[in-house]
XYZ file of C-alpha atoms in Angstrom:
537
model
C -0.177 0.048 -0.036
C 3.018 2.390 1.128
C 4.760 1.721 -2.604
C 1.157 2.248 -4.178
C 0.478 5.628 -2.765
C 4.142 6.726 -3.357
C 3.294 5.924 -7.054
C 0.314 8.018 -7.260
C 1.910 10.846 -5.717
C 4.907 10.590 -7.908
C 2.552 10.241 -10.957
C -0.923 11.592 -9.861
C -3.487 10.016 -12.086
C -6.018 12.657 -13.807
C -9.611 12.005 -14.538
C -8.959 14.186 -17.982
C -9.128 11.767 -20.867
C -6.754 14.117 -22.822
C -3.994 13.625 -20.404
C -1.578 10.971 -21.046
C -1.366 7.887 -18.927
C 2.604 7.739 -19.260
C 4.707 10.648 -18.115
C 6.117 12.452 -21.235
C 9.972 12.340 -21.201
C 11.335 15.629 -21.515
C 14.572 15.608 -23.722
C 17.480 17.774 -22.182
C 18.205 20.633 -24.372
C 20.684 20.192 -27.102
C 23.875 22.296 -26.768
C 24.337 24.214 -30.170
C 26.941 22.808 -32.459
C 29.763 25.603 -33.482
C 30.407 25.979 -37.133
C 33.765 24.262 -36.505
C 32.638 21.108 -34.727
C 29.951 20.918 -37.476
C 32.461 21.146 -40.304
C 34.756 18.594 -38.691
C 31.653 15.966 -38.206
C 31.399 16.462 -42.111
C 34.820 16.142 -43.190
C 35.672 12.629 -41.750
C 38.260 10.699 -43.427
C 35.171 8.042 -44.665
C 33.176 10.858 -46.256
C 36.301 12.063 -48.263
C 36.741 8.448 -49.583
C 33.008 8.766 -50.876
C 33.843 11.999 -52.601
C 36.880 10.515 -53.738
C 35.215 8.383 -56.425
C 33.003 10.933 -58.072
C 35.867 13.679 -57.707
C 38.310 11.038 -59.608
C 35.762 10.293 -62.244
C 35.084 14.035 -63.060
C 38.995 14.409 -63.309
C 39.046 11.616 -65.813
C 35.843 13.188 -68.144
C 37.347 16.852 -68.098
C 41.053 16.483 -68.155
C 41.809 12.998 -69.716
C 42.072 12.637 -73.597
C 41.619 9.186 -75.372
C 42.014 8.556 -79.020
C 38.695 6.809 -79.115
C 34.828 7.187 -78.852
C 33.381 9.374 -75.913
C 32.218 6.330 -74.601
C 35.809 4.786 -73.863
C 36.632 7.868 -71.830
C 33.157 7.431 -69.829
C 34.056 4.046 -69.240
C 37.386 4.885 -67.747
C 35.700 7.314 -65.454
C 33.395 4.672 -64.441
C 36.747 2.467 -63.472
C 38.201 5.603 -61.296
C 34.986 6.038 -59.569
C 33.983 1.955 -58.641
C 37.649 1.099 -58.026
C 38.241 4.016 -55.735
C 35.211 2.864 -53.668
C 36.056 -0.534 -53.706
C 39.895 0.140 -52.375
C 38.804 2.351 -49.801
C 35.844 0.730 -48.877
C 34.213 4.207 -48.772
C 30.773 2.348 -48.899
C 30.329 -1.170 -48.288
C 31.662 -3.502 -51.109
C 28.439 -5.161 -52.215
C 26.849 -1.539 -52.646
C 29.756 -0.466 -54.641
C 29.349 -3.695 -56.873
C 25.920 -2.620 -57.586
C 26.760 0.793 -58.832
C 27.233 -0.116 -62.534
C 23.448 -0.686 -62.619
C 23.218 3.180 -62.251
C 26.764 4.297 -63.610
C 26.384 2.879 -66.827
C 23.085 4.272 -67.972
C 23.793 7.530 -66.652
C 27.195 7.504 -68.780
C 25.891 6.329 -71.632
C 27.791 2.730 -71.526
C 24.316 0.462 -71.920
C 21.025 0.442 -70.913
C 19.756 -0.959 -67.367
C 18.552 -3.871 -68.560
C 21.550 -4.851 -70.523
C 23.699 -4.068 -67.370
C 21.237 -6.199 -65.028
C 21.967 -9.482 -67.398
C 25.392 -9.568 -65.925
C 24.457 -10.129 -62.554
C 22.370 -13.259 -63.253
C 24.261 -16.105 -65.680
C 25.487 -19.645 -65.535
C 28.388 -18.666 -63.355
C 26.145 -17.085 -60.739
C 23.956 -19.872 -60.909
C 27.052 -22.283 -60.426
C 28.012 -20.124 -57.123
C 24.184 -20.146 -55.539
C 23.999 -23.892 -55.939
C 27.414 -24.557 -54.865
C 26.697 -22.639 -51.747
C 23.588 -24.297 -50.898
C 25.308 -27.435 -50.723
C 28.598 -26.097 -48.445
C 25.551 -24.610 -46.224
C 24.287 -28.200 -45.941
C 27.809 -29.802 -45.455
C 28.116 -27.117 -42.471
C 24.843 -27.753 -41.160
C 25.376 -31.340 -40.501
C 29.133 -31.461 -39.706
C 30.346 -33.331 -42.321
C 33.254 -31.064 -42.732
C 34.380 -31.930 -39.045
C 33.858 -35.697 -39.647
C 35.803 -35.721 -42.517
C 38.723 -33.761 -41.244
C 38.981 -35.868 -38.091
C 38.769 -39.131 -40.151
C 41.625 -37.714 -42.547
C 44.166 -36.449 -39.774
C 43.518 -39.610 -37.695
C 45.059 -41.352 -40.694
C 47.998 -38.968 -41.066
C 48.636 -38.823 -37.166
C 51.039 -41.861 -37.157
C 51.813 -43.957 -34.417
C 54.008 -42.965 -32.536
C 53.197 -39.269 -33.540
C 55.007 -37.912 -36.382
C 54.607 -33.961 -36.502
C 55.540 -33.556 -40.179
C 53.253 -36.278 -41.166
C 50.256 -34.717 -38.851
C 50.911 -31.307 -40.408
C 50.869 -32.974 -43.960
C 47.406 -34.405 -43.349
C 45.984 -30.750 -41.446
C 46.934 -28.956 -44.538
C 45.742 -31.860 -47.005
C 42.485 -31.966 -45.179
C 41.896 -28.034 -45.136
C 43.029 -27.822 -49.060
C 40.618 -30.606 -50.001
C 37.666 -28.744 -47.838
C 38.673 -25.289 -49.911
C 38.301 -27.162 -52.925
C 34.813 -27.384 -52.689
C 33.548 -24.282 -50.873
C 34.654 -20.593 -50.592
C 37.803 -19.698 -48.772
C 36.874 -17.865 -45.779
C 33.793 -20.797 -45.009
C 36.845 -23.130 -45.402
C 39.093 -21.189 -43.023
C 36.093 -20.631 -40.442
C 35.121 -24.423 -40.754
C 38.820 -25.557 -39.999
C 40.173 -23.217 -37.608
C 38.245 -24.665 -34.693
C 39.562 -28.193 -35.931
C 42.923 -26.966 -35.999
C 42.552 -25.147 -32.350
C 40.933 -28.432 -31.105
C 44.127 -30.442 -31.969
C 46.739 -27.703 -30.247
C 44.288 -27.315 -27.470
C 45.781 -30.269 -25.776
C 49.410 -28.581 -25.964
C 50.691 -26.398 -22.599
C 50.164 -22.799 -23.180
C 51.839 -19.679 -21.317
C 55.257 -20.181 -19.813
C 55.233 -23.668 -19.480
C 54.764 -24.105 -23.384
C 58.413 -25.300 -24.833
C 59.826 -23.496 -28.203
C 58.988 -26.781 -29.859
C 55.277 -26.790 -28.963
C 55.144 -22.982 -29.805
C 56.494 -23.718 -33.140
C 54.159 -26.645 -33.695
C 51.177 -24.282 -32.776
C 52.011 -21.689 -35.184
C 52.537 -24.174 -37.967
C 49.337 -25.969 -37.702
C 47.469 -22.213 -38.085
C 49.755 -21.178 -40.894
C 49.105 -24.474 -42.408
C 45.537 -24.078 -42.443
C 45.189 -20.408 -43.532
C 47.662 -20.900 -46.676
C 46.165 -24.352 -47.642
C 42.637 -22.786 -47.819
C 43.885 -20.345 -50.404
C 46.023 -23.130 -52.187
C 42.781 -25.632 -51.889
C 40.519 -22.789 -53.536
C 43.156 -22.210 -56.702
C 42.256 -26.028 -57.812
C 38.445 -26.030 -58.530
C 36.243 -23.052 -60.287
C 33.787 -23.193 -57.086
C 36.954 -23.078 -54.517
C 37.106 -19.148 -55.002
C 35.319 -16.269 -56.695
C 38.463 -15.511 -58.360
C 38.195 -18.640 -60.334
C 34.751 -17.841 -61.452
C 35.386 -13.889 -62.029
C 38.242 -15.324 -64.522
C 35.769 -17.882 -66.172
C 32.994 -15.150 -66.513
C 35.152 -12.444 -68.201
C 36.554 -15.148 -70.614
C 33.010 -15.788 -71.434
C 32.177 -12.179 -71.650
C 35.241 -11.149 -73.838
C 35.229 -14.274 -75.857
C 31.638 -15.593 -76.351
C 32.687 -17.512 -79.411
C 35.367 -19.556 -77.793
C 34.945 -22.758 -75.889
C 34.003 -21.881 -72.080
C 36.245 -22.749 -69.335
C 34.534 -25.997 -67.960
C 34.675 -27.263 -64.276
C 36.902 -29.952 -65.702
C 39.204 -28.141 -67.760
C 40.036 -25.731 -64.852
C 40.749 -28.917 -62.613
C 43.119 -30.413 -64.501
C 45.153 -27.265 -64.755
C 44.547 -25.811 -61.332
C 44.829 -29.217 -58.931
C 48.286 -30.068 -60.316
C 49.287 -26.478 -59.574
C 47.855 -26.383 -56.230
C 49.114 -29.805 -55.366
C 52.895 -28.565 -56.378
C 52.162 -25.403 -54.269
C 50.893 -27.317 -51.167
C 54.062 -29.718 -51.174
C 56.178 -26.328 -51.204
C 53.954 -25.171 -48.220
C 54.675 -28.400 -46.153
C 57.984 -28.391 -47.069
C 58.581 -24.607 -45.751
C 56.546 -25.332 -42.755
C 58.473 -28.488 -41.814
C 61.991 -26.561 -42.504
C 61.007 -23.770 -40.308
C 58.801 -24.762 -37.467
C 59.228 -28.684 -36.994
C 62.468 -29.741 -35.576
C 64.107 -33.003 -35.343
C 63.263 -33.888 -32.011
C 59.647 -32.411 -31.954
C 58.189 -35.934 -31.817
C 59.187 -37.066 -28.619
C 58.372 -33.522 -27.113
C 54.706 -33.666 -28.671
C 53.609 -37.279 -28.158
C 53.292 -36.572 -24.465
C 49.863 -34.349 -25.458
C 49.045 -35.200 -28.662
C 48.016 -38.619 -29.909
C 45.607 -40.412 -32.146
C 43.243 -41.094 -28.772
C 42.506 -37.366 -28.592
C 41.120 -37.084 -32.160
C 39.189 -40.432 -31.992
C 37.442 -39.088 -29.045
C 36.457 -36.041 -30.991
C 35.250 -38.258 -33.717
C 33.229 -40.369 -31.114
C 31.370 -37.431 -30.010
C 30.051 -36.814 -33.281
C 28.484 -40.179 -33.223
C 27.497 -42.239 -35.905
C 26.938 -40.785 -39.376
C 22.976 -40.057 -39.679
C 20.599 -40.474 -42.726
C 20.750 -36.551 -43.679
C 24.634 -36.486 -43.514
C 25.113 -39.628 -46.049
C 22.361 -38.276 -48.439
C 24.046 -34.556 -48.421
C 27.612 -36.133 -48.893
C 25.821 -38.630 -51.699
C 24.364 -35.226 -53.655
C 27.618 -33.441 -53.236
C 29.740 -36.672 -54.619
C 27.151 -36.836 -57.473
C 27.556 -33.034 -58.523
C 31.368 -33.402 -58.313
C 31.043 -36.530 -60.574
C 28.572 -34.733 -63.147
C 30.820 -31.646 -63.228
C 34.020 -33.630 -64.284
C 32.100 -35.830 -66.692
C 29.962 -33.120 -68.554
C 33.012 -32.740 -71.025
C 35.800 -34.560 -70.935
C 37.919 -34.783 -73.958
C 37.230 -34.278 -77.768
C 37.166 -38.024 -78.144
C 35.071 -38.417 -75.019
C 32.878 -35.494 -74.927
C 30.866 -36.488 -71.890
C 27.032 -36.316 -71.267
C 26.717 -32.848 -71.633
C 26.646 -33.500 -75.702
C 23.348 -35.359 -75.097
C 21.989 -31.682 -74.434
C 23.611 -29.993 -77.378
C 25.691 -27.624 -75.195
C 22.878 -26.025 -73.598
C 23.481 -27.358 -70.071
C 26.333 -25.440 -68.025
C 27.790 -25.987 -64.879
C 25.513 -23.685 -63.107
C 22.750 -25.982 -64.118
C 24.154 -28.957 -62.431
C 24.806 -27.125 -59.388
C 21.302 -25.711 -59.073
C 19.592 -28.991 -59.985
C 21.675 -30.966 -57.436
C 20.948 -28.112 -54.598
C 17.328 -28.249 -55.330
C 17.122 -31.929 -54.295
C 18.225 -30.826 -50.895
C 14.891 -29.096 -50.695
C 12.912 -32.431 -51.594
C 14.744 -35.248 -49.949
C 13.540 -35.799 -46.442
C 16.097 -35.836 -43.656
C 14.125 -38.263 -41.576
C 14.838 -36.345 -38.360
C 11.444 -34.861 -38.113
C 8.410 -35.819 -40.012
C 8.100 -33.510 -43.166
C 11.333 -31.995 -42.604
C 13.669 -31.544 -45.762
C 17.369 -31.837 -45.978
C 17.693 -28.110 -46.300
C 14.937 -25.279 -46.269
C 15.367 -22.015 -47.079
C 15.998 -20.278 -43.714
C 19.086 -22.347 -43.618
C 20.019 -20.545 -47.104
C 20.227 -17.099 -45.112
C 24.311 -17.211 -45.287
C 24.144 -17.090 -48.842
C 26.863 -14.945 -50.256
C 24.862 -12.134 -51.813
C 27.958 -9.900 -51.315
C 30.430 -12.570 -53.627
C 27.394 -12.811 -55.901
C 27.196 -9.037 -56.606
C 30.884 -8.416 -56.803
C 31.123 -11.182 -59.527
C 28.102 -9.171 -61.228
C 29.982 -6.418 -61.159
C 33.031 -7.875 -62.606
C 31.211 -9.128 -65.460
C 29.123 -5.960 -66.017
C 32.607 -4.016 -66.091
C 34.483 -6.123 -68.446
C 31.665 -5.808 -71.277
C 31.646 -2.225 -70.481
C 35.249 -2.128 -71.211
C 34.722 -4.015 -74.657
C 31.575 -2.451 -75.810
C 32.743 1.084 -74.845
C 35.613 0.916 -76.922
C 38.185 1.455 -74.220
C 39.353 -2.290 -74.657
C 40.929 -0.836 -77.972
C 42.502 2.456 -76.702
C 44.452 0.163 -73.752
C 45.583 -2.077 -76.679
C 46.975 0.523 -78.674
C 49.204 2.147 -75.993
C 50.319 -1.272 -75.025
C 52.016 -2.067 -78.315
C 55.423 -1.830 -76.631
C 54.975 -5.118 -74.701
C 54.960 -7.094 -78.296
C 59.014 -7.302 -78.083
C 58.751 -8.791 -74.467
C 59.403 -12.576 -73.981
C 56.549 -14.610 -72.433
C 58.731 -15.992 -69.875
C 59.607 -12.495 -68.544
C 56.278 -11.045 -68.482
C 54.203 -13.974 -67.129
C 55.997 -13.813 -63.765
C 56.062 -9.795 -63.796
C 51.983 -10.149 -64.370
C 51.858 -12.748 -61.315
C 54.021 -10.662 -59.204
C 52.286 -7.434 -59.680
C 48.714 -9.034 -59.145
C 50.069 -10.757 -55.995
C 50.959 -7.490 -54.643
C 48.099 -5.583 -55.322
C 46.226 -8.137 -53.572
C 48.348 -7.909 -50.549
C 46.496 -4.107 -50.151
C 43.162 -4.821 -51.648
C 41.007 -7.048 -48.922
C 38.907 -8.837 -51.826
C 40.885 -10.908 -54.233
C 37.895 -10.577 -56.264
C 38.488 -7.041 -56.659
C 41.946 -7.361 -57.619
C 40.742 -10.006 -60.354
C 38.222 -7.697 -61.578
C 40.844 -4.635 -61.808
C 43.820 -6.826 -63.469
C 42.264 -9.328 -65.535
C 40.624 -6.832 -68.170
C 43.970 -5.081 -68.670
C 45.440 -8.372 -69.144
C 43.354 -9.313 -71.871
C 44.805 -6.236 -73.820
C 48.318 -6.575 -73.138
C 48.016 -10.370 -74.288
C 46.236 -8.691 -77.702
C 49.278 -6.501 -77.839
C 51.705 -9.334 -77.403
C 49.817 -11.586 -80.105
C 49.529 -14.099 -77.220
C 46.580 -16.572 -76.297
C 44.841 -13.981 -73.933
C 44.729 -17.000 -71.222
C 48.439 -17.120 -70.942
C 48.209 -13.502 -68.951
C 44.563 -14.272 -67.612
C 45.486 -17.164 -65.355
C 48.610 -16.019 -64.026
C 47.179 -12.558 -63.177
C 44.087 -14.293 -61.539
C 45.936 -16.856 -59.687
C 48.493 -14.470 -58.543
C 45.621 -12.562 -57.105
C 45.184 -15.375 -54.823
C 48.630 -15.217 -53.418
C 47.895 -12.770 -50.507
C 50.391 -14.417 -48.179
C 51.997 -11.793 -46.419
C 49.567 -9.495 -44.300
C 46.874 -10.422 -41.945
C 44.214 -8.113 -43.498
C 45.136 -9.329 -47.210
C 42.252 -11.617 -47.137
C 39.448 -12.599 -44.822
C 40.997 -15.940 -44.510
C 44.175 -14.609 -42.984
C 42.127 -12.752 -40.459
C 40.507 -15.769 -39.368
C 43.795 -17.456 -38.530
C 45.521 -14.180 -37.065
C 42.494 -13.773 -34.485
C 43.362 -17.190 -32.990
C 46.269 -15.268 -31.108
C 48.894 -18.171 -32.117
C 50.575 -16.499 -34.700
C 52.481 -12.820 -35.760
C 52.743 -10.823 -38.578
C 56.375 -12.031 -38.613
C 55.244 -15.644 -38.904
C 53.243 -14.782 -42.124
C 55.978 -12.869 -43.842
C 58.570 -15.701 -43.098
C 56.436 -18.412 -44.627
C 54.463 -16.264 -47.212
C 57.154 -14.799 -48.975
C 58.957 -18.065 -49.939
C 55.638 -19.362 -50.730
C 54.555 -16.563 -53.187
C 58.141 -16.785 -54.840
C 57.452 -20.779 -55.263
C 53.961 -19.853 -56.367
C 55.311 -17.550 -59.062
C 57.649 -20.148 -60.224
C 55.355 -23.115 -60.376
C 52.941 -21.182 -62.417
C 55.679 -19.851 -64.796
C 56.748 -23.122 -65.739
C 52.986 -24.615 -65.625
C 51.386 -22.015 -67.824
C 53.195 -22.721 -70.945
C 53.456 -26.450 -70.849
C 50.492 -28.031 -69.116
C 48.539 -24.766 -69.342
C 48.965 -24.761 -72.936
C 47.830 -28.339 -73.433
C 44.741 -27.729 -71.188
C 43.701 -24.529 -72.503
C 44.648 -25.328 -76.007
C 46.766 -21.469 -76.010
C 48.123 -22.869 -79.363
C 44.925 -21.879 -81.257
C 43.992 -18.612 -82.358
C 41.314 -16.612 -80.256
């Protein structure tokens, strides 16, 4: 009663119906901002970055002179705008990726309908279908089961640290072959940290144990990037390359999943062996097996595997659908003598067709957990990488805009001096430049979108098959090995606290050199055979 009376005294109730029942909140009087403080709130670095795009575009339109149509200069202005926003991240990258939808019509490059077509084609369908399957794998913990099984095989008895390190790297690379690099890193990092959690931490940790912890985290980071290079779906960079090849050279045979795999997998295998060798040389001493065996053995991994329980029907079906998808990808087009099942449909079926078809099965097949519940539902697909899809669309739109505006011909004429340069000199230079740019642009996809259209024009000037430069440029964009911020996958590993920047430079620099050397040797040999670069384009 006392409390009720107190409340009534504090907030007396009126009989007037116009009187509000709840007390009105009186806002404190706001201080008037001075002119200088208002100006400083507007002139922030972020806002200056936003203005940088239109400013560079205006400078190009007013002061740059090109020997070509007006649209070529307008396209260059658009490139300055878009890449300024991409590099500075003045606005979110997916929003920047949509800017061609209004910039191209405003600058007279192409119509809105024409630009919009670039944001949905077979390559985009390939990404959508593949990521739905990846989400299913993640949802049912298939990736962890696979990781533990493979790692147990490589553990050795007694413990063999180099062999275990190879197992961790190989498992991560294999997982990254079928899903986006960031997703693979996020899924494999808990597996890696779970393995090294049994080791001592803090002052009691020996130098051998500390080095092995670093080696495991570094192995996961770099194996994620390497595995993504081997398949079309492993990273958005490969998809951008394939999409640009299709846009620039629509009459040429497209780069299929199978064709890329025949080149990408051997290259990734060589780079993975190089990574393992570097890690063993710098972080695994001869006596590490004895020091680590007291904390890490097969029993730990087997216990982790047992916690997952037996494989359920849903896991088996997702694994079966994924396996069928891989088989269909690889057998759609095999060789000229063995055309594959794609010939039955007269070339109308693409890799995206198969990807979406198999993803659709996940919404039809029951999971046998709850009545009427399927393997997947749309609520589980909220994590679809729409930012990557928009970035891919922007890359395809820009590639077509550079060609249709006449800017491609202008760039080609300015690069005539490269005709005299030998391929074995320019290929590593292209790869090195691309790999340096990607260290400072957080998105490897953005680097590829920037570099590949220019490489096409350089190849034309040198009278080379375009893929001889496009492939080194695109793969070089994935050599983001030196800086923690170079790619989100590096951030995932760096955030564990087990490694420092000097570790990344110590491993990343020789790995980058090994990658450039391997690519320089493989591209004119194996690449010439797989991509048929001896033919005229």
